[in-house]
Amino acid sequence: MDKPLDFTHDSSNILSEDQLQCSICLDVFTDPVTTSCGHNFCRSCLTQHWDKSPQCHCPLCKEKFTKRPELKINTTLREVADHFRKKGEVDKPEVLCDVCTGEKQKALRSCLDCGVTFCESHLEPHINVPKYKKHKLINPVKNLEDYICQKHEKPFERFCIDDQICVCQFCTLDDHKNHNIIPIEEEINKKKIQLGQTQTEVQQMIQDRLKNIKEINHSVELSKKNTEKEKSDSIKTFTDLIHSIEKSQTEMLKMMEEKQKVVENQAERFIKDLQQEITELQRRETELEKILNTEEHLHLLQVNPTICSPPTTKNWTDISINTDPDVETLRTSLSQLQKTLNEKLSKTLNEMLRETVSTELKRIQQYAVDVTLDPDTAYPKLVLSDDGKQVKHGNTNQNLPDTQKRFTRYSFILGKQSFSSGRFYYEVQVSGTTEWNLGVVRESVNRKDEIILRPQDGFWIVILRNRDEYKACAGPPILLSLKEKLQKVGVFVDYEEGLVSFYDVENRVHIYSYTGQMFTEKLYPYFCPCLNDGGRNSAPLIITPVIKTE
């Protein structure tokens, strides 16, 4: 005995209900049969189609058959279709017979020619009576009128391409006469192909977005690893610095102890010499006292003359324990040590800050966008390159239409691209210039009258004035302290976070950030090369391709 098919798992994963629909009745197969060309239809649908057609052909591929094929039910496909039909009936509302009186029975089929839905017993004439066998039957539906032409009370069998609606055979003789009419099955097949293509595109879009999610998660994981490495490197750097300080402190204390020991040894030698001289002087004092107390005056006159004068000793007035040179040496050493530590600490912090900014730049450069200048917004004296990537002040007023978009009071120009969500980043070369403005503005900024460059009026920018005076126009302006002259400026915006940041791309330095802003309109990249200044500020602002940091 053959093993019964199991549709509970594998089959439902392989086949969808769309793949089990008859292209004639647009419902799940009932007693499906397969033509020699490989297409499947409900047995009754295909039989009725051939009964109405002068020649037998496949409703899908139009292959013609010289002899009407003998139709045999595809039992395997029927089991699969029955499984899907039963599965669908759980969710679908039950359709009842239109003919039953009293307690209505469950409907089995709907007839498009009769416009009536029948239960199994009332459907019997459509199975056995030749006249009714030619009627078109479909699976029972509640909205049967949607399948029937309300004007002619005939089933929709054709499709009008001109009016894009379903029509019956009589519609083609009056309202749709001379229109481009095709069999409804043909249009259904086209729509299924289109829907299939759309489904494929949607599936690809889903896969692309899943890939994007995977890439974002990978970026987050990579960023996490980099952060952990940076933390580890920072801890090691500061640990090494602390060890260096401790070592220097130990050496300093040791040096101080050695200096103190030298002083003590010197003092010990001086004291020893002094004690020796005191002993000798005390001995001389004793001799002198003895001689002075003698009663033999003649003997007094015969005393050695050297005894009459003090003994020779060191001149202690010029000798002292001089610690000044040692103290000065110590002070010099301490000063040098402090200077060395400060330099090392400053260097370490600068290197860490530069590394942090480099990592940050690498992260935000993935949001790089291709920005081009919009000539319709350009101040009439601005000169643009053909590729829309460069702009400078040309002194001469060009004859340009004064549209609503154009700036007519200041030498401003915007990018063509606008952004109302997400993040974006672009870079501008500013080398050779003496004045400029860069940043982003909201769409509704005043383009005709006097304005103030500040966030309240829709400007989030940094500016250069007088060759080396950089400011953030935060209202009031904030003077920026930069060690190097800017050559290339990076502009990054996070719309949802309300963040606009500026970077010195060449030196990997953060310039300034506007934080906690509230964006409610489209934002546009903003450029202002300022006045030509007699040729002293003739270098253009150049939008450059973003070269990602390694």
PDB file of C-alpha atoms in Angstrom, residues 39 41 70-71 92 98 122 194 202 216 253 275-276 330 369 379 407 421 454 484-485 519:
ATOM      1  CA  HIS A  39       0.191  23.171 -17.385  1.00  0.00           C
ATOM      2  CA  PHE A  41      -6.142  23.267 -14.629  1.00  0.00           C
ATOM      3  CA  GLU A  70      -8.003  12.638 -22.804  1.00  0.00           C
ATOM      4  CA  LEU A  71      -7.891  14.237 -19.361  1.00  0.00           C
ATOM      5  CA  LYS A  92     -12.394  31.545   5.174  1.00  0.00           C
ATOM      6  CA  ASP A  98     -28.532  29.948  -2.527  1.00  0.00           C
ATOM      7  CA  HIS A 122     -28.413  21.233  -6.014  1.00  0.00           C
ATOM      8  CA  GLN A 194       4.048  40.713 -13.061  1.00  0.00           C
ATOM      9  CA  VAL A 202      10.221  42.503  -2.844  1.00  0.00           C
ATOM     10  CA  ILE A 216      25.094  47.264  10.675  1.00  0.00           C
ATOM     11  CA  LEU A 253      63.571  60.490  46.532  1.00  0.00           C
ATOM     12  CA  GLN A 275      87.049  67.827  67.824  1.00  0.00           C
ATOM     13  CA  GLN A 276      90.695  66.995  67.064  1.00  0.00           C
ATOM     14  CA  LEU A 330      67.465  69.096  42.947  1.00  0.00           C
ATOM     15  CA  VAL A 369      26.777  60.970   0.106  1.00  0.00           C
ATOM     16  CA  TYR A 379      23.734  83.788  -6.053  1.00  0.00           C
ATOM     17  CA  PHE A 407      19.685  83.535  -3.078  1.00  0.00           C
ATOM     18  CA  SER A 421      16.059  61.569   8.087  1.00  0.00           C
ATOM     19  CA  ARG A 454      22.623  81.150  13.480  1.00  0.00           C
ATOM     20  CA  GLU A 484      46.569  73.960  11.869  1.00  0.00           C
ATOM     21  CA  LYS A 485      45.000  75.821   8.945  1.00  0.00           C
ATOM     22  CA  PHE A 519      15.149  69.343  12.845  1.00  0.00           C
TER      23      PHE A 519
END
